[in-house]
């Protein structure tokens, strides 16, 4: 087995995922091609430089349907001899693309890959592809299916997190994201999106609300109370699964949950021989990858067991990790991770997260790996772990270390 290295990691700014968002007129294929072109240009990738493009996207219908990865290659400046593989592991699709590419390199199945993902949530509505676990009544009943927002509130109820704790995490995410942008911490990785005339469409994450405070969040109504307490009454389903809970404490709302945005990200992964051939210096080694299945009702606790798994499988402990990126799908997900491992909050999502900047589903896993790498370099630390919760009850994780 050879090592797999990260040579480059970039992302687009995240645009508001709605009709008035700055990226709304850009298709998934074009935004993906924009990232591929930037990686090609930054690293002089001529000819069949990489074995494959592995690209995650969650809602695989319409313009995001078919093999989006291959369409993106053909729309880009990459050589047409490079194929493309579209994958879907829900919110971890971008991370799974990176992990799959790294493990292919380690196994000797090619010297280099581009991996990442895209999601244009303002153009292709989340859930518009259907999902058996939600729409097949037999499976839904067998698995005690509830929507993700209810799952997040179950976590808060089960592990004792309050509305104030969730709101405080959200305010801090906004503060850290603004501080990171103000300090230029994303300048190496963020590639502005331009139109066909070369004019900049978006150069900055536009979902951020740095003025957010506890008072403003306190005025928001819980987003999932109605679907939990009224018809179809998902709270009752949850309490059949968890009879020890007397009620579900609904603490999540738009301000302490991840934002709906458009965005794409890509990572260039290769062997040591690839770097020598193209005159590139590796930035980090992908030390370990892992995935796991979890309870599909509470659904979003995956970062905890997958972290236990990746550490155990590779003979590590939580104390071996210098920095953490835990996707802020909902505030309770991050609160549970920090509680489970007694992690210093100052080491988690140092530059803010998806509550502040948004969660473009298929791209987020690749985004947080790149963010983690940038921060390891900036703060002169060595080892970092990135992890996400995943719909239907799964978790994924990646450990990287600086070279």
Tab-separated table of C-alpha atoms in Angstrom:
chain	number	residue	atom	x	y	z
A	1	UNK	CA	0.000	0.000	0.000
A	2	UNK	CA	1.304	3.434	-0.942
A	3	UNK	CA	0.394	6.742	0.670
A	4	UNK	CA	-2.204	9.165	-0.695
A	5	UNK	CA	-1.481	12.876	-0.470
A	6	UNK	CA	-3.508	16.058	-0.848
A	7	UNK	CA	-1.825	18.379	-3.337
A	8	UNK	CA	-4.516	21.022	-3.588
A	9	UNK	CA	-7.980	21.769	-2.191
A	10	UNK	CA	-10.290	24.512	-3.416
A	11	UNK	CA	-13.912	25.552	-3.226
A	12	UNK	CA	-16.262	28.136	-4.610
A	13	UNK	CA	-17.883	30.746	-2.408
A	14	UNK	CA	-21.271	29.556	-1.165
A	15	UNK	CA	-24.239	31.391	-2.645
A	16	UNK	CA	-27.703	31.635	-1.147
A	17	UNK	CA	-29.676	28.629	-2.385
A	18	UNK	CA	-32.654	30.505	-3.740
A	19	UNK	CA	-33.767	32.448	-6.800
A	20	UNK	CA	-32.053	35.672	-5.690
A	21	UNK	CA	-28.776	33.933	-4.824
A	22	UNK	CA	-25.724	35.057	-6.760
A	23	UNK	CA	-25.054	31.584	-8.183
A	24	UNK	CA	-28.625	30.796	-9.130
A	25	UNK	CA	-28.020	31.137	-12.874
A	26	UNK	CA	-25.008	28.795	-12.791
A	27	UNK	CA	-25.759	25.121	-13.431
A	28	UNK	CA	-24.309	22.264	-11.400
A	29	UNK	CA	-22.260	21.129	-14.387
A	30	UNK	CA	-20.802	24.586	-15.015
A	31	UNK	CA	-19.936	25.195	-11.373
A	32	UNK	CA	-18.271	21.776	-11.202
A	33	UNK	CA	-16.330	22.494	-14.394
A	34	UNK	CA	-15.217	25.802	-12.885
A	35	UNK	CA	-13.615	23.930	-9.976
A	36	UNK	CA	-12.027	21.351	-12.293
A	37	UNK	CA	-10.588	24.113	-14.472
A	38	UNK	CA	-9.128	25.885	-11.452
A	39	UNK	CA	-7.429	22.695	-10.252
A	40	UNK	CA	-6.085	22.047	-13.746
A	41	UNK	CA	-4.702	25.566	-14.111
A	42	UNK	CA	-3.222	25.796	-10.608
A	43	UNK	CA	-1.403	22.475	-10.963
A	44	UNK	CA	-0.627	22.298	-14.720
A	45	UNK	CA	-2.573	19.066	-15.216
A	46	UNK	CA	-2.104	18.295	-18.894
A	47	UNK	CA	-3.411	15.208	-20.700
A	48	UNK	CA	-4.464	12.157	-18.721
A	49	UNK	CA	-3.024	13.631	-15.525
A	50	UNK	CA	-5.562	12.010	-13.204
A	51	UNK	CA	-7.137	8.574	-13.307
A	52	UNK	CA	-10.685	9.731	-12.666
A	53	UNK	CA	-12.913	12.502	-11.346
A	54	UNK	CA	-15.042	11.265	-8.455
A	55	UNK	CA	-17.816	13.745	-7.748
A	56	UNK	CA	-20.507	13.707	-5.072
A	57	UNK	CA	-23.958	15.184	-5.372
A	58	UNK	CA	-27.046	14.286	-3.394
A	59	UNK	CA	-30.116	15.215	-5.413
A	60	UNK	CA	-29.340	13.327	-8.603
A	61	UNK	CA	-32.221	14.434	-10.837
A	62	UNK	CA	-32.636	16.953	-13.639
A	63	UNK	CA	-29.443	18.863	-14.332
A	64	UNK	CA	-27.790	17.018	-11.438
A	65	UNK	CA	-28.846	13.645	-12.821
A	66	UNK	CA	-27.060	11.150	-15.009
A	67	UNK	CA	-23.328	10.914	-14.375
A	68	UNK	CA	-22.725	14.520	-13.378
A	69	UNK	CA	-19.015	13.843	-12.909
A	70	UNK	CA	-18.545	12.861	-16.544
A	71	UNK	CA	-20.633	15.808	-17.726
A	72	UNK	CA	-18.441	18.125	-15.665
A	73	UNK	CA	-15.270	16.686	-17.196
A	74	UNK	CA	-16.630	17.206	-20.704
A	75	UNK	CA	-17.672	20.767	-19.816
A	76	UNK	CA	-14.211	21.513	-18.419
A	77	UNK	CA	-10.742	21.918	-19.881
A	78	UNK	CA	-9.674	18.477	-18.675
A	79	UNK	CA	-8.754	15.894	-21.274
A	80	UNK	CA	-11.733	13.831	-22.444
A	81	UNK	CA	-9.749	10.670	-21.736
A	82	UNK	CA	-10.444	11.283	-18.023
A	83	UNK	CA	-13.735	9.585	-17.074
A	84	UNK	CA	-16.044	10.541	-14.211
A	85	UNK	CA	-17.882	8.809	-11.376
A	86	UNK	CA	-20.891	10.359	-9.629
A	87	UNK	CA	-21.562	9.119	-6.102
A	88	UNK	CA	-24.123	9.755	-3.380
A	89	UNK	CA	-23.675	9.213	0.338
A	90	UNK	CA	-26.021	12.066	1.181
A	91	UNK	CA	-24.257	14.826	3.164
A	92	UNK	CA	-20.939	12.957	3.127
A	93	UNK	CA	-20.850	12.610	-0.668
A	94	UNK	CA	-17.963	15.048	-1.096
A	95	UNK	CA	-16.011	13.390	1.711
A	96	UNK	CA	-16.723	9.921	0.383
A	97	UNK	CA	-15.436	11.026	-3.020
A	98	UNK	CA	-12.160	12.103	-1.381
A	99	UNK	CA	-11.925	8.945	0.706
A	100	UNK	CA	-12.643	6.690	-2.262
A	101	UNK	CA	-10.019	8.478	-4.360
A	102	UNK	CA	-7.444	8.238	-1.567
A	103	UNK	CA	-8.051	4.540	-1.085
A	104	UNK	CA	-7.763	3.930	-4.837
A	105	UNK	CA	-4.370	5.654	-4.827
A	106	UNK	CA	-3.290	3.644	-1.794
A	107	UNK	CA	-4.277	0.429	-3.557
A	108	UNK	CA	-2.357	1.352	-6.703
A	109	UNK	CA	-5.418	1.892	-8.900
A	110	UNK	CA	-4.087	5.055	-10.509
A	111	UNK	CA	-1.603	7.698	-9.418
A	112	UNK	CA	-3.979	10.637	-8.990
A	113	UNK	CA	-7.632	11.659	-8.779
A	114	UNK	CA	-9.739	14.780	-8.500
A	115	UNK	CA	-12.487	14.297	-5.927
A	116	UNK	CA	-15.162	16.560	-4.504
A	117	UNK	CA	-18.729	17.493	-5.168
A	118	UNK	CA	-21.421	20.030	-5.903
A	119	UNK	CA	-24.945	20.948	-4.906
A	120	UNK	CA	-27.053	23.704	-6.418
A	121	UNK	CA	-29.793	23.704	-3.811
A	122	UNK	CA	-31.448	26.776	-5.272
A	123	UNK	CA	-31.839	25.081	-8.649
A	124	UNK	CA	-32.473	21.445	-7.712
A	125	UNK	CA	-34.667	21.216	-4.636
A	126	UNK	CA	-33.535	18.974	-1.793
A	127	UNK	CA	-35.694	15.853	-1.691
A	128	UNK	CA	-36.982	16.244	-5.252
A	129	UNK	CA	-35.405	12.899	-6.159
A	130	UNK	CA	-37.517	11.014	-3.628
A	131	UNK	CA	-36.078	8.597	-1.081
A	132	UNK	CA	-37.430	5.163	-0.304
A	133	UNK	CA	-36.943	5.588	3.430
A	134	UNK	CA	-39.248	8.623	3.319
A	135	UNK	CA	-41.755	7.737	0.590
A	136	UNK	CA	-42.073	3.946	0.888
A	137	UNK	CA	-44.538	3.527	3.778
A	138	UNK	CA	-43.409	-0.001	4.567
A	139	UNK	CA	-39.763	0.973	4.939
A	140	UNK	CA	-40.657	4.211	6.724
A	141	UNK	CA	-42.661	2.310	9.320
A	142	UNK	CA	-40.027	-0.391	9.739
A	143	UNK	CA	-37.296	2.182	10.386
A	144	UNK	CA	-39.420	4.641	12.431
A	145	UNK	CA	-38.580	7.351	9.918
A	146	UNK	CA	-38.718	10.999	10.993
A	147	UNK	CA	-37.362	14.073	9.140
A	148	UNK	CA	-33.850	15.234	9.974
A	149	UNK	CA	-35.007	18.253	11.956
A	150	UNK	CA	-36.912	15.975	14.290
A	151	UNK	CA	-33.803	13.790	14.582
A	152	UNK	CA	-31.764	16.832	15.599
A	153	UNK	CA	-34.328	17.655	18.256
A	154	UNK	CA	-34.259	14.039	19.483
A	155	UNK	CA	-30.493	14.396	19.982
A	156	UNK	CA	-31.056	17.579	21.977
A	157	UNK	CA	-33.672	15.831	24.116
A	158	UNK	CA	-31.726	12.597	24.616
A	159	UNK	CA	-28.452	14.300	25.545
A	160	UNK	CA	-29.807	17.315	27.412
A	161	UNK	CA	-28.934	20.235	25.133
A	162	UNK	CA	-30.872	23.449	25.616
A	163	UNK	CA	-32.067	26.063	23.157
A	164	UNK	CA	-29.561	28.532	24.628
A	165	UNK	CA	-26.667	26.117	24.055
A	166	UNK	CA	-27.702	25.595	20.437
A	167	UNK	CA	-28.141	29.315	19.841
A	168	UNK	CA	-24.801	30.132	21.462
A	169	UNK	CA	-23.054	27.672	19.144
A	170	UNK	CA	-24.757	29.325	16.171
A	171	UNK	CA	-23.716	32.817	17.235
A	172	UNK	CA	-20.142	31.613	17.682
A	173	UNK	CA	-20.168	29.994	14.228
A	174	UNK	CA	-21.172	33.323	12.702
A	175	UNK	CA	-18.505	35.182	14.686
A	176	UNK	CA	-15.759	32.757	13.691
A	177	UNK	CA	-16.749	32.755	10.012
A	178	UNK	CA	-16.627	36.549	9.850
A	179	UNK	CA	-13.292	36.626	11.662
A	180	UNK	CA	-11.880	34.054	9.239
A	181	UNK	CA	-13.018	36.007	6.194
A	182	UNK	CA	-11.770	39.292	7.644
A	183	UNK	CA	-8.362	37.728	8.307
A	184	UNK	CA	-8.118	36.265	4.789
A	185	UNK	CA	-7.991	32.678	6.028
A	186	UNK	CA	-9.958	31.380	3.026
A	187	UNK	CA	-7.938	33.260	0.414
A	188	UNK	CA	-5.851	30.252	-0.651
A	189	UNK	CA	-8.821	27.953	-1.160
A	190	UNK	CA	-11.765	30.026	-2.365
A	191	UNK	CA	-11.917	30.427	-6.136
A	192	UNK	CA	-14.282	33.254	-7.177
A	193	UNK	CA	-16.992	32.327	-9.669
A	194	UNK	CA	-16.967	34.323	-12.902
A	195	UNK	CA	-19.277	34.593	-15.882
A	196	UNK	CA	-18.392	33.922	-19.529
A	197	UNK	CA	-16.957	37.422	-19.800
A	198	UNK	CA	-14.639	36.910	-16.871
A	199	UNK	CA	-16.641	39.183	-14.567
A	200	UNK	CA	-16.918	38.066	-10.958
A	201	UNK	CA	-20.319	36.706	-9.955
A	202	UNK	CA	-19.435	35.772	-6.384
A	203	UNK	CA	-16.187	35.948	-4.412
A	204	UNK	CA	-17.458	35.694	-0.821
A	205	UNK	CA	-19.786	33.382	1.112
A	206	UNK	CA	-23.045	35.303	0.922
A	207	UNK	CA	-25.198	33.338	3.376
A	208	UNK	CA	-23.378	34.663	6.443
A	209	UNK	CA	-25.247	36.793	8.984
A	210	UNK	CA	-22.471	38.156	11.219
A	211	UNK	CA	-24.882	40.456	13.046
A	212	UNK	CA	-26.636	37.426	14.562
A	213	UNK	CA	-26.976	37.539	18.344
A	214	UNK	CA	-28.764	35.573	21.047
A	215	UNK	CA	-31.656	38.007	21.142
A	216	UNK	CA	-32.319	37.672	17.411
A	217	UNK	CA	-32.180	33.876	17.541
A	218	UNK	CA	-34.375	33.798	20.630
A	219	UNK	CA	-37.195	35.395	18.644
A	220	UNK	CA	-37.323	32.535	16.120
A	221	UNK	CA	-39.941	29.812	16.435
A	222	UNK	CA	-38.723	26.178	16.439
A	223	UNK	CA	-38.856	24.975	12.841
A	224	UNK	CA	-39.860	21.383	13.506
A	225	UNK	CA	-42.369	21.677	16.337
A	226	UNK	CA	-45.413	21.663	14.075
A	227	UNK	CA	-44.421	18.573	12.109
A	228	UNK	CA	-43.554	16.898	15.366
A	229	UNK	CA	-46.613	17.731	17.416
A	230	UNK	CA	-49.336	18.119	14.789
A	231	UNK	CA	-50.067	15.860	11.803
A	232	UNK	CA	-48.355	13.647	10.843
A	233	UNK	CA	-47.090	13.658	14.436
A	234	UNK	CA	-43.470	12.580	14.067
A	235	UNK	CA	-42.882	13.093	17.785
A	236	UNK	CA	-45.134	10.133	18.501
A	237	UNK	CA	-43.163	7.956	16.096
A	238	UNK	CA	-39.923	8.976	17.790
A	239	UNK	CA	-41.295	8.181	21.229
A	240	UNK	CA	-42.369	4.722	20.115
A	241	UNK	CA	-38.714	4.133	19.251
A	242	UNK	CA	-37.503	5.895	22.411
A	243	UNK	CA	-40.224	5.248	25.030
A	244	UNK	CA	-38.093	6.710	27.830
A	245	UNK	CA	-38.566	10.188	26.352
A	246	UNK	CA	-41.641	11.933	27.752
A	247	UNK	CA	-41.579	14.588	25.021
A	248	UNK	CA	-39.329	15.949	22.279
A	249	UNK	CA	-37.693	19.271	23.079
A	250	UNK	CA	-37.794	21.269	19.843
A	251	UNK	CA	-34.817	23.643	19.930
A	252	UNK	CA	-33.770	23.940	16.281
A	253	UNK	CA	-34.707	26.686	13.862
A	254	UNK	CA	-33.250	28.385	10.784
A	255	UNK	CA	-30.669	30.229	12.856
A	256	UNK	CA	-29.031	27.210	14.510
A	257	UNK	CA	-29.328	24.813	11.566
A	258	UNK	CA	-27.227	24.654	8.406
A	259	UNK	CA	-28.043	27.027	5.579
A	260	UNK	CA	-29.383	26.039	2.144
A	261	UNK	CA	-26.737	27.187	-0.336
A	262	UNK	CA	-25.126	26.547	-3.715
A	263	UNK	CA	-21.479	25.536	-3.966
A	264	UNK	CA	-18.794	23.143	-5.176
A	265	UNK	CA	-15.384	21.942	-3.991
A	266	UNK	CA	-12.542	19.809	-5.307
A	267	UNK	CA	-9.438	18.095	-3.919
A	268	UNK	CA	-6.415	16.911	-5.914
A	269	UNK	CA	-5.180	13.608	-4.486
A	270	UNK	CA	-2.186	11.632	-5.661
A	271	UNK	CA	0.748	9.397	-4.882
A	272	UNK	CA	4.294	10.561	-4.202
A	273	UNK	CA	5.219	9.553	-7.759
A	274	UNK	CA	2.460	11.778	-9.142
A	275	UNK	CA	3.825	14.764	-7.250
A	276	UNK	CA	7.320	14.168	-8.583
A	277	UNK	CA	6.060	13.773	-12.150
A	278	UNK	CA	4.215	17.113	-12.055
A	279	UNK	CA	6.588	19.002	-9.795
A	280	UNK	CA	4.012	19.339	-7.033
A	281	UNK	CA	4.604	19.396	-3.290
A	282	UNK	CA	2.130	17.458	-1.121
A	283	UNK	CA	0.376	19.444	1.597
A	284	UNK	CA	-0.970	16.553	3.681
A	285	UNK	CA	-1.251	12.791	3.847
A	286	UNK	CA	-4.658	11.174	4.099
A	287	UNK	CA	-3.926	9.021	7.100
A	288	UNK	CA	-7.274	7.282	7.625
A	289	UNK	CA	-10.850	7.052	6.380
A	290	UNK	CA	-13.971	5.451	7.840
A	291	UNK	CA	-17.727	5.119	7.461
A	292	UNK	CA	-20.423	3.527	9.603
A	293	UNK	CA	-24.163	2.919	9.828
A	294	UNK	CA	-26.192	4.135	12.816
A	295	UNK	CA	-29.759	4.258	14.123
A	296	UNK	CA	-31.858	5.736	11.280
A	297	UNK	CA	-34.366	7.466	13.567
A	298	UNK	CA	-32.022	9.617	15.643
A	299	UNK	CA	-30.045	9.551	12.380
A	300	UNK	CA	-27.499	12.326	12.974
A	301	UNK	CA	-25.271	10.875	15.707
A	302	UNK	CA	-22.901	9.269	13.175
A	303	UNK	CA	-19.870	11.509	13.901
A	304	UNK	CA	-19.503	9.909	17.339
A	305	UNK	CA	-19.358	6.181	16.429
A	306	UNK	CA	-17.420	6.797	13.208
A	307	UNK	CA	-14.811	8.740	15.158
A	308	UNK	CA	-14.536	5.902	17.668
A	309	UNK	CA	-14.128	3.522	14.716
A	310	UNK	CA	-11.494	5.478	12.814
A	311	UNK	CA	-9.421	6.029	15.948
A	312	UNK	CA	-9.620	2.388	17.019
A	313	UNK	CA	-8.911	1.016	13.539
A	314	UNK	CA	-5.747	3.096	13.251
A	315	UNK	CA	-4.438	2.832	16.796
A	316	UNK	CA	-5.131	6.452	17.714
A	317	UNK	CA	-6.869	8.315	20.514
A	318	UNK	CA	-8.836	11.540	20.529
A	319	UNK	CA	-5.795	13.219	22.111
A	320	UNK	CA	-3.848	12.550	18.893
A	321	UNK	CA	-6.098	14.987	17.022
A	322	UNK	CA	-5.116	18.664	17.005
A	323	UNK	CA	-8.129	20.130	15.177
A	324	UNK	CA	-11.667	19.026	14.317
A	325	UNK	CA	-14.149	19.891	11.574
A	326	UNK	CA	-17.602	18.595	12.513
A	327	UNK	CA	-20.234	19.596	9.990
A	328	UNK	CA	-22.803	21.915	11.524
A	329	UNK	CA	-25.858	20.250	10.022
A	330	UNK	CA	-27.669	21.179	13.224
A	331	UNK	CA	-26.275	22.628	16.429
A	332	UNK	CA	-27.041	19.493	18.453
A	333	UNK	CA	-24.810	17.385	16.169
A	334	UNK	CA	-21.718	19.382	17.129
A	335	UNK	CA	-22.770	19.673	20.767
A	336	UNK	CA	-23.109	15.898	20.974
A	337	UNK	CA	-19.680	15.353	19.397
A	338	UNK	CA	-17.977	17.688	21.854
A	339	UNK	CA	-19.854	16.109	24.754
A	340	UNK	CA	-18.982	12.551	23.723
A	341	UNK	CA	-15.245	13.212	23.417
A	342	UNK	CA	-14.896	16.045	25.956
A	343	UNK	CA	-13.290	18.112	23.203
A	344	UNK	CA	-12.250	21.711	23.726
A	345	UNK	CA	-14.761	23.831	21.731
A	346	UNK	CA	-11.843	26.034	20.713
A	347	UNK	CA	-10.505	23.192	18.557
A	348	UNK	CA	-13.774	22.491	16.727
A	349	UNK	CA	-14.777	24.408	13.576
A	350	UNK	CA	-12.225	27.123	14.273
A	351	UNK	CA	-13.320	29.179	11.260
A	352	UNK	CA	-17.064	28.709	11.580
A	353	UNK	CA	-19.195	26.136	9.847
A	354	UNK	CA	-22.333	25.343	7.914
A	355	UNK	CA	-24.623	27.252	10.267
A	356	UNK	CA	-22.843	30.431	9.245
A	357	UNK	CA	-21.726	29.699	5.687
A	358	UNK	CA	-24.183	27.040	4.509
A	359	UNK	CA	-24.201	23.352	3.644
A	360	UNK	CA	-24.150	22.579	-0.116
A	361	UNK	CA	-24.879	18.900	0.479
A	362	UNK	CA	-22.719	17.130	-2.095
A	363	UNK	CA	-19.782	19.515	-1.664
A	364	UNK	CA	-19.576	19.974	2.106
A	365	UNK	CA	-17.446	16.923	2.860
A	366	UNK	CA	-14.740	18.130	0.490
A	367	UNK	CA	-15.093	21.695	1.782
A	368	UNK	CA	-14.435	20.802	5.408
A	369	UNK	CA	-11.394	18.689	4.481
A	370	UNK	CA	-9.936	21.705	2.678
A	371	UNK	CA	-10.839	24.039	5.548
A	372	UNK	CA	-9.203	21.652	8.001
A	373	UNK	CA	-6.013	21.527	5.926
A	374	UNK	CA	-5.821	25.309	5.650
A	375	UNK	CA	-6.218	25.722	9.400
A	376	UNK	CA	-3.649	23.047	10.222
A	377	UNK	CA	-1.162	24.997	8.115
A	378	UNK	CA	-2.151	28.401	9.480
A	379	UNK	CA	-1.976	27.331	13.122
A	380	UNK	CA	1.079	25.093	12.593
A	381	UNK	CA	-0.670	21.964	13.858
A	382	UNK	CA	-0.202	18.436	12.551
A	383	UNK	CA	-3.259	16.156	12.618
A	384	UNK	CA	-6.903	16.912	11.946
A	385	UNK	CA	-10.179	14.989	11.790
A	386	UNK	CA	-13.179	15.891	9.641
A	387	UNK	CA	-16.532	14.197	10.099
A	388	UNK	CA	-20.181	14.498	9.087
A	389	UNK	CA	-23.550	13.124	10.098
A	390	UNK	CA	-25.473	11.533	7.221
A	391	UNK	CA	-29.143	11.033	6.370
A	392	UNK	CA	-30.688	7.617	7.011
A	393	UNK	CA	-28.269	7.064	9.887
A	394	UNK	CA	-24.604	7.000	8.825
A	395	UNK	CA	-21.334	8.702	9.642
A	396	UNK	CA	-18.102	9.358	7.747
A	397	UNK	CA	-14.672	10.597	8.803
A	398	UNK	CA	-11.255	11.458	7.406
A	399	UNK	CA	-7.987	12.001	9.277
A	400	UNK	CA	-5.270	14.042	7.572
A	401	UNK	CA	-1.777	14.959	8.704
A	402	UNK	CA	0.550	17.601	7.353
A	403	UNK	CA	3.561	16.469	5.430
